[in-house]
Amino acid sequence: MEQTTITLHSGFPVGPVDPRIFGGFLEHMGRCVYEGVYDPECVHADADGLRTDVLGALDRLDMPVVRYPGGNFVSGYHWQDGVGPVDERPTLRELAWSSIETNHFGTDEFMGLCDRLGWTPMMAVNLGTGSPEEARNWVEYCNSPAGTKYADLRATNGNPEPYRVPLWCLGNEMDGPWQLGHGPAEDYANRALQAARMMKNVDRSIELVASGSSMVELDSYLEWDRVVLEYLGTAADYISLHRYVGNQNDDTADFLAVTNAIDAQIEAVDAMCRYVQAKQKNWRRTHLAFDEWNVWYKNMEMNGAGQVAPHLIEERYNLEDALVVAGFFNSFIRHADVVKIANIAQIVNVIAPIQTRGDDMLIQSIFHVFEQYSTRRAGISLRPSVDGPEYQSPSYGSVDVIDTSAILDTDQLHLFVTNRSLDQAAPVLATLADHTIESVVNAHIINADDPKAENTFEDQSVVAARPFDGASISGDGLVLQLPPLSTVATTVALT
Ligand code: AHR
C-alpha cells in the first residue's frame, strides 16, 4: 500500500486533552453492579463485598470519572432506597430492565468504590419518576456538611465528611420514548431547570450535564438539544450525547469507517451549542459529555424477567470492535476542545471491557485499547494532517485507511494509528514539523488475522496489546509498518 504521511505541528493545537474522556459508567443493570464490581459471595471479594480481581483490572484502565447509577435505571430510582442499614433497604421491582433490585449497593457503597479507585463520581439524578426536590436532597446528602437533614442522614450512615461530588447529570436519555418520564423537550427542560436551580442552591460548585440527544436516528435529534439548551441557558455546563454502534451488515470495512459518523455527531451537537450560545449572547461555552458510548449490537437481551442480576447485554468483543473503540478515542482526542467528558458504557459485564463468570474474569479486546490510550492521555491534542490512501464506505462515505490522533506532552508525543485495511500492511510516516522525533520510548500493537478474533475465558491472549517492533526513526520522522487490521499506540521522545 502507498505510504500515509501524518503531519503534525505544535502550532496547530486542538486543545488540552481532558482526562475525563477516559471515564466509565456503572449502572444498576444486569450484572454490572451485582456479580460485577460487588459480589460478597465471590472468592475475590474483600470485606466490603467488592471483587478485588475486577477492581485490579479497572485500576489498569485508570478512569478519572465514573457515572452512576444509570442509565435508564436512574429514571425509576429513588436514592433513599439505597442508603442506610443494608438489611433495612427495600427489595424492589426495577422498572427499566424488569429486574429485581436489592439495593444492597447504593450511594455510600459507590462512594467507597470511587475512593478505592480514585474515581470522581458523576451522579445522574432521576428526572423520570423523581422530582427536582429529590435530586436536590441527594446533593445535600452527598455534598453538604453535617447539620441539616440529609447531610445528617449521611453522617448517621457512617460518613460524617461530605463526598463533594462535582458532576451531576440532569436525568438520562430524556429524549427517548423508552425512558420513564419521557415527554416533550420543553417539559424536560422545565424540570431540569428547576432541578438545576435547587441543586446549585445546595452547592454552587457543582457542574451539571443536561440530557441531550441520545440517538442520531430519532426525529428529535438536535432539535431536542436546541430546545433544552435555549431553556437552560447557562444553568447547564455540559450537554450529553450517546452513541452505540454495530456491524449489523457484517461489513468490517464499513464498520471501521464509523469514525466519520462519530466526528459528525460531535460536530453537529457542538454546532447546536454554539448556535444557542451566539443567539443568547452568552460568553460561556457549553461543552459535550459523551457519557455513553461503545459497540453494542450482538446481545440485545434487555429483559431481566424478575431476576436479581440477570445476564443482560453481555456483549463479547472481537478485534474489529476493538478497532472501532480506538476510533471513538481518536475522535474524542481530535475534538479535545469540545468533548470534555466521555464514559465507556459500561465497565463490567454489561457491554463492558471486563466480564465475570463465577470467580473467573475475562479481559476483552476493547480493554486493551482503552488501556493503551488511557495510559498515554496527558497533553495537548494536535490537529493531524493525513495524506494517504482512502476508501469508500457504503454508510459513511470516503475515509482514510489510516485513522489517527496525537497528543503532545512537553518533550514526548503520543501517537495512535489504526490501519483499517483488511488485507494490506500500511507504511506510515509521522512528523512533528517543528520538532525532531529522537527515539521510540514505547510502542504497542493490537491486531489479529481475523476481524472476528476474540478472547475467551479459556484463552485471553487472542486479542491483546503486545510490544510493537515495527516503529523506527528515519530522519526527523517516525516510520511505522502497520499490519492489516491493527492499531498501534506509541510514545516517542522529542527534541
Ligand atoms: O448502557 C445501556 C443503556 O443504554 C443505558 O441504560 C441507557 O442510557 C442506554 O440506552
XYZ file of C-alpha atoms and ligand atoms in Angstrom:
505
model
C 0.000 0.000 0.000
C 1.070 3.548 -0.709
C 2.571 5.376 2.298
C 0.395 7.582 4.516
C 2.017 10.727 5.905
C 0.784 12.216 9.146
C 1.968 15.779 9.565
C 1.751 17.474 12.943
C 2.902 20.866 14.228
C 2.831 22.099 17.818
C 1.471 25.390 16.439
C -1.760 23.625 15.463
C -3.192 22.503 18.804
C -6.811 21.433 19.199
C -6.677 21.854 22.957
C -5.661 20.096 26.160
C -6.987 16.542 26.399
C -9.399 16.374 29.305
C -8.521 13.162 31.174
C -12.232 12.681 31.849
C -12.720 11.435 28.266
C -11.411 8.151 29.701
C -14.379 7.801 32.028
C -16.613 4.827 32.744
C -20.228 4.074 33.541
C -21.570 1.801 36.281
C -25.300 1.142 36.001
C -27.623 -0.987 38.089
C -28.270 -3.117 35.042
C -27.790 -6.843 34.600
C -24.568 -7.926 36.307
C -22.692 -4.648 36.211
C -23.007 -3.871 39.925
C -24.035 -7.266 41.337
C -21.603 -10.016 40.217
C -19.601 -7.239 38.562
C -17.907 -4.873 40.990
C -19.859 -6.128 44.020
C -20.170 -9.813 44.846
C -19.787 -10.772 48.507
C -20.058 -14.478 47.544
C -17.036 -14.365 45.252
C -13.697 -15.781 46.456
C -12.107 -12.495 45.371
C -14.462 -10.367 47.498
C -12.959 -8.143 50.165
C -14.580 -7.156 53.453
C -16.810 -4.659 51.595
C -18.021 -7.299 49.137
C -16.028 -5.700 46.298
C -14.364 -8.026 43.776
C -10.652 -7.379 44.073
C -9.929 -9.080 40.732
C -12.321 -6.741 38.901
C -11.040 -3.720 40.817
C -7.490 -4.662 39.894
C -8.421 -4.756 36.206
C -10.369 -1.491 36.419
C -7.400 0.112 38.126
C -5.332 -0.574 34.996
C -7.817 1.491 32.965
C -7.208 4.478 35.271
C -10.660 6.007 34.780
C -10.752 9.536 36.213
C -14.547 9.671 36.403
C -17.375 7.120 36.619
C -21.059 7.802 36.013
C -23.619 6.157 38.320
C -26.299 4.707 38.900
C -27.787 4.785 35.345
C -28.709 4.844 32.532
C -32.346 4.019 32.096
C -32.277 2.573 35.610
C -31.979 6.002 37.172
C -35.299 7.216 35.785
C -37.114 4.916 38.216
C -34.584 5.056 41.063
C -35.132 6.717 44.413
C -31.750 7.178 46.012
C -33.052 6.895 49.571
C -33.868 3.228 48.881
C -30.116 2.650 48.573
C -28.831 4.180 51.809
C -28.932 3.175 55.456
C -28.560 -0.270 57.048
C -28.393 -2.802 54.225
C -30.860 -5.235 55.799
C -33.458 -2.463 56.071
C -33.240 -1.417 52.422
C -36.212 -2.419 50.267
C -36.054 -5.066 47.577
C -37.894 -3.616 44.618
C -39.169 -4.393 41.168
C -36.871 -2.386 38.972
C -38.664 -0.550 36.176
C -36.196 -0.116 33.327
C -34.873 -3.664 32.959
C -37.678 -5.675 34.642
C -35.175 -6.915 37.225
C -35.200 -7.185 40.995
C -33.111 -4.542 42.767
C -31.938 -5.474 46.253
C -30.427 -2.051 46.965
C -27.516 -3.756 48.708
C -25.271 -1.406 46.788
C -26.109 2.299 46.859
C -24.682 5.764 47.224
C -22.324 5.097 50.131
C -21.007 1.880 48.617
C -20.399 3.669 45.318
C -18.540 6.471 47.068
C -16.386 3.881 48.823
C -15.586 2.328 45.449
C -14.715 5.748 43.994
C -12.410 6.336 46.906
C -10.696 2.984 46.373
C -10.075 3.509 42.663
C -9.552 7.275 42.627
C -12.678 7.866 40.547
C -14.507 11.160 40.541
C -18.192 10.316 40.964
C -20.547 11.580 38.257
C -24.066 11.104 39.575
C -27.206 11.004 37.452
C -30.433 12.152 39.119
C -33.902 10.782 38.484
C -35.869 13.238 36.364
C -38.190 10.486 35.117
C -40.250 9.426 38.126
C -38.272 11.588 40.557
C -38.691 15.234 41.461
C -36.287 18.183 41.351
C -36.560 18.265 45.135
C -35.442 14.632 45.434
C -32.453 15.492 43.259
C -31.674 18.465 45.440
C -31.846 16.333 48.558
C -29.344 13.903 47.068
C -26.894 16.762 46.513
C -27.333 17.686 50.158
C -26.756 14.060 51.203
C -23.548 13.901 49.187
C -22.102 17.376 49.435
C -23.288 19.306 52.492
C -21.519 19.368 55.832
C -23.498 17.733 58.632
C -26.066 19.969 60.300
C -29.097 19.608 58.039
C -31.460 16.706 57.440
C -29.916 14.803 54.516
C -26.323 15.591 55.397
C -27.068 14.315 58.892
C -28.527 11.168 57.362
C -25.195 10.575 55.632
C -23.369 11.103 58.923
C -25.739 8.708 60.671
C -24.930 6.183 57.947
C -21.295 6.367 58.975
C -19.926 9.053 56.669
C -19.505 12.349 58.502
C -17.459 14.020 55.779
C -19.180 15.236 52.583
C -18.325 13.337 49.405
C -18.095 16.544 47.376
C -19.494 15.106 44.146
C -18.604 17.679 41.482
C -20.589 16.397 38.496
C -24.321 15.713 38.203
C -26.372 14.599 35.199
C -29.866 16.048 34.925
C -31.605 12.778 34.058
C -30.753 10.211 31.411
C -31.795 9.982 27.750
C -34.907 12.026 28.427
C -35.412 12.426 24.656
C -36.041 8.685 24.293
C -39.611 7.354 24.174
C -38.305 4.315 26.137
C -37.322 6.486 29.069
C -39.519 6.604 32.168
C -40.880 10.128 32.323
C -40.085 10.960 28.694
C -42.066 13.839 27.254
C -41.648 16.898 25.052
C -38.316 18.695 25.244
C -39.988 21.722 26.834
C -41.310 19.591 29.718
C -37.905 18.068 30.377
C -36.175 21.430 30.092
C -38.510 22.960 32.641
C -37.975 20.108 35.106
C -34.228 20.164 34.519
C -34.057 23.909 35.146
C -35.980 23.585 38.409
C -33.669 20.762 39.475
C -30.562 22.696 38.409
C -31.555 25.723 40.464
C -32.351 23.678 43.553
C -29.247 21.529 43.249
C -26.944 24.521 42.755
C -28.667 26.208 45.657
C -27.285 23.441 47.874
C -23.821 23.509 46.311
C -22.845 26.273 43.893
C -19.662 24.499 42.874
C -21.306 21.537 41.156
C -21.303 21.171 37.379
C -24.387 19.925 35.564
C -24.894 17.837 32.440
C -28.157 18.372 30.556
C -29.686 15.312 28.927
C -29.164 15.803 25.189
C -29.963 13.715 22.131
C -29.316 10.051 22.826
C -29.703 8.728 19.261
C -28.982 10.380 15.945
C -31.813 8.277 14.444
C -34.550 9.991 16.473
C -36.609 12.670 14.688
C -35.917 14.997 17.588
C -32.107 14.791 17.093
C -30.553 18.253 17.553
C -33.943 19.966 17.849
C -34.199 18.438 21.340
C -30.769 19.872 22.138
C -31.744 23.294 20.832
C -34.864 23.486 22.998
C -33.054 22.203 26.094
C -30.030 24.460 25.626
C -32.162 27.547 24.977
C -34.297 26.873 28.019
C -31.453 26.038 30.385
C -29.235 28.898 29.217
C -26.157 28.940 31.407
C -27.645 26.568 34.019
C -26.034 23.520 32.371
C -22.293 23.220 31.900
C -22.399 20.266 29.526
C -24.869 18.554 27.239
C -24.810 14.784 26.914
C -24.712 12.705 23.759
C -24.713 8.929 23.407
C -23.669 6.572 20.630
C -23.783 2.802 20.274
C -22.531 1.370 17.003
C -22.522 -2.066 15.420
C -21.578 -4.151 12.407
C -25.128 -5.232 11.634
C -24.302 -5.700 7.925
C -21.227 -7.792 8.685
C -19.094 -5.441 6.591
C -15.870 -4.830 8.501
C -14.529 -2.046 6.276
C -17.807 -0.173 6.532
C -17.959 -0.687 10.298
C -14.436 0.683 10.756
C -15.460 3.830 8.874
C -17.989 4.712 11.589
C -15.459 7.220 12.948
C -16.777 9.591 10.277
C -20.198 9.449 11.927
C -18.756 9.951 15.419
C -16.869 13.027 14.214
C -20.038 14.295 12.543
C -22.156 13.766 15.659
C -19.716 15.663 17.861
C -19.504 18.494 15.360
C -23.287 18.709 14.950
C -24.023 18.843 18.695
C -21.212 21.347 19.170
C -22.663 23.448 16.344
C -26.006 23.476 18.157
C -24.291 24.568 21.380
C -22.546 27.391 19.536
C -25.760 28.432 17.786
C -27.587 28.777 21.092
C -24.593 30.458 22.700
C -24.425 33.032 19.899
C -28.179 33.572 19.873
C -28.276 34.139 23.616
C -25.082 36.205 23.558
C -23.591 34.005 26.266
C -19.855 34.204 26.731
C -19.830 30.753 28.243
C -19.384 27.679 26.093
C -21.401 24.504 26.733
C -19.118 21.511 26.294
C -20.005 17.933 25.418
C -20.271 14.989 27.794
C -20.257 11.872 25.576
C -21.468 9.996 28.615
C -22.401 6.682 26.975
C -20.594 5.150 24.031
C -19.476 1.754 22.826
C -20.011 -1.037 20.332
C -23.325 -2.726 21.074
C -25.410 -4.787 18.666
C -24.812 -8.516 19.211
C -26.536 -9.130 22.513
C -29.821 -7.279 22.863
C -31.233 -9.177 25.868
C -32.758 -6.427 28.000
C -35.495 -8.251 29.870
C -34.436 -9.104 33.407
C -37.523 -11.333 33.871
C -37.808 -10.579 37.572
C -34.279 -11.772 38.374
C -31.589 -10.296 40.593
C -28.510 -9.631 38.456
C -29.793 -11.184 35.215
C -27.461 -11.653 32.249
C -28.281 -8.585 30.155
C -26.449 -7.288 27.080
C -23.257 -9.214 27.836
C -21.593 -8.369 24.546
C -18.475 -10.300 23.537
C -15.904 -8.106 21.823
C -13.618 -9.018 18.935
C -10.791 -7.335 17.055
C -12.948 -5.178 14.778
C -14.864 -3.896 17.832
C -11.532 -3.006 19.435
C -10.501 -1.046 16.350
C -13.799 0.853 16.463
C -13.196 1.660 20.133
C -9.832 3.089 19.050
C -11.804 5.150 16.523
C -14.009 6.585 19.286
C -10.908 7.665 21.213
C -9.292 9.150 18.118
C -12.435 11.157 17.520
C -12.620 12.387 21.137
C -8.939 13.400 21.057
C -9.341 15.169 17.700
C -12.217 17.117 19.296
C -10.456 17.801 22.594
C -11.673 21.408 22.538
C -15.297 20.217 22.538
C -15.522 16.812 24.269
C -14.594 17.185 27.922
C -16.119 14.023 29.355
C -16.758 10.591 27.836
C -17.857 7.410 29.584
C -17.493 3.981 28.072
C -20.729 2.077 28.687
C -20.338 0.111 30.775
C -17.420 -1.119 32.910
C -18.191 -4.743 33.864
C -20.361 -7.461 32.270
C -22.874 -5.125 30.609
C -21.354 -4.138 27.215
C -18.056 -3.969 29.017
C -14.297 -4.478 28.682
C -14.406 -6.951 31.577
C -16.667 -9.959 32.128
C -17.060 -12.208 35.122
C -18.165 -15.852 35.252
C -18.364 -17.156 38.770
C -14.955 -16.416 40.250
C -13.320 -16.047 36.826
C -12.731 -12.854 34.898
C -12.325 -12.187 31.183
C -10.358 -9.267 29.767
C -11.968 -8.417 26.433
C -10.325 -6.982 23.315
C -11.629 -3.454 23.936
C -9.994 -3.418 27.384
C -6.566 -3.353 25.756
C -7.420 -0.421 23.526
C -8.775 1.535 26.477
C -5.619 0.844 28.494
C -3.259 1.836 25.668
C -4.978 5.204 25.225
C -5.728 5.924 28.872
C -2.091 5.481 29.890
C -0.957 7.954 27.184
C -3.504 10.698 27.730
C -1.569 13.635 29.179
C -1.019 16.642 26.959
C -2.419 18.699 24.134
C -4.227 17.254 21.171
C -2.636 18.229 17.850
C -4.568 18.518 14.597
C -3.269 15.718 12.324
C -2.991 16.314 8.607
C -3.332 12.907 6.951
C -2.303 12.287 3.355
C -2.665 8.738 2.092
C -4.965 6.125 0.593
C -8.687 6.351 1.190
C -11.609 4.009 0.638
C -15.321 4.376 0.096
C -17.636 3.164 2.816
C -21.250 2.494 1.781
C -22.561 4.020 5.013
C -20.053 6.742 5.879
C -18.503 7.970 2.618
C -14.810 8.436 1.964
C -12.389 7.594 4.801
C -8.630 7.487 5.199
C -7.333 3.943 5.535
C -5.275 5.288 8.437
C -7.199 6.689 11.412
C -5.119 8.691 13.869
C -4.841 11.123 16.757
C -1.887 12.703 18.523
C -1.151 14.201 21.938
C 1.865 16.434 22.620
C 3.138 16.005 26.157
C 6.028 18.505 26.557
C 9.009 16.518 25.282
C 7.036 13.466 24.233
C 4.440 12.753 21.591
C 1.747 10.096 21.959
C 0.561 8.851 18.587
C -2.337 6.495 17.892
C -2.623 4.917 14.446
C -5.138 2.366 13.155
C -4.795 0.543 9.845
C -8.321 -0.156 8.605
C -7.208 -2.212 5.617
C -8.475 -5.779 5.819
C -5.601 -7.293 3.872
C -2.758 -4.830 3.305
C 0.066 -3.630 5.500
C 0.279 0.160 5.725
C 3.525 2.148 5.775
C 3.144 5.370 7.764
C 5.495 8.333 8.174
C 4.642 10.699 11.034
C 6.432 14.007 11.512
C 6.110 16.799 14.039
C 7.204 19.629 11.785
C 8.740 21.876 14.440
C 10.466 19.107 16.411
C 12.760 16.187 15.801
C 11.487 12.783 16.815
C 14.501 11.347 18.601
C 13.509 7.876 19.691
C 10.688 5.467 20.288
C 10.005 5.323 24.033
C 7.469 2.515 23.709
C 5.019 1.088 21.204
C 2.230 -1.479 21.452
C 0.098 -3.157 18.837
C -3.312 -4.809 18.979
C -4.032 -6.991 15.971
C -5.073 -10.427 14.727
C -5.580 -12.108 11.383
C -9.329 -12.346 11.745
C -11.559 -9.322 12.449
C -13.806 -11.653 14.448
C -10.970 -12.910 16.676
C -11.961 -12.605 20.327
C -10.712 -13.564 23.750
C -12.418 -16.302 25.724
C -12.250 -17.212 29.394
C -10.001 -20.074 28.313
C -7.670 -18.054 26.050
C -7.303 -14.380 26.872
C -4.309 -13.764 24.630
C -6.068 -13.858 21.259
C -6.562 -10.060 21.104
C -4.156 -8.325 23.443
C -1.646 -5.487 23.421
C 1.839 -6.644 22.501
C 5.136 -4.758 22.196
C 5.429 -3.456 18.616
C 8.749 -3.648 16.828
C 7.554 -2.031 13.596
C 8.307 1.539 14.746
C 11.606 3.231 13.858
C 13.104 6.674 13.391
C 14.046 7.902 9.925
C 15.392 11.417 9.554
C 13.137 13.648 11.658
C 10.183 11.307 11.434
C 8.658 8.163 12.832
C 8.153 5.267 10.456
C 5.530 2.642 11.231
C 4.752 -0.561 9.359
C 1.238 -1.485 10.384
C -0.109 -4.938 9.586
C -3.682 -5.109 8.272
C -6.425 -4.632 10.881
C -4.162 -3.263 13.576
C -3.957 -0.382 15.976
C -0.693 0.953 17.355
C -0.159 3.261 20.306
C 3.295 4.725 20.682
C 5.141 7.329 22.696
C 8.185 8.980 21.147
C 10.782 11.343 22.596
C 11.235 14.803 21.039
C 13.904 17.443 20.834
O -25.958 1.331 28.640
C -27.169 0.659 28.452
C -28.338 1.601 28.300
O -28.234 2.244 27.050
C -28.444 2.742 29.268
O -29.109 2.399 30.432
C -29.244 3.756 28.523
O -28.971 5.064 28.932
C -28.888 3.492 27.077
O -29.996 3.453 26.269
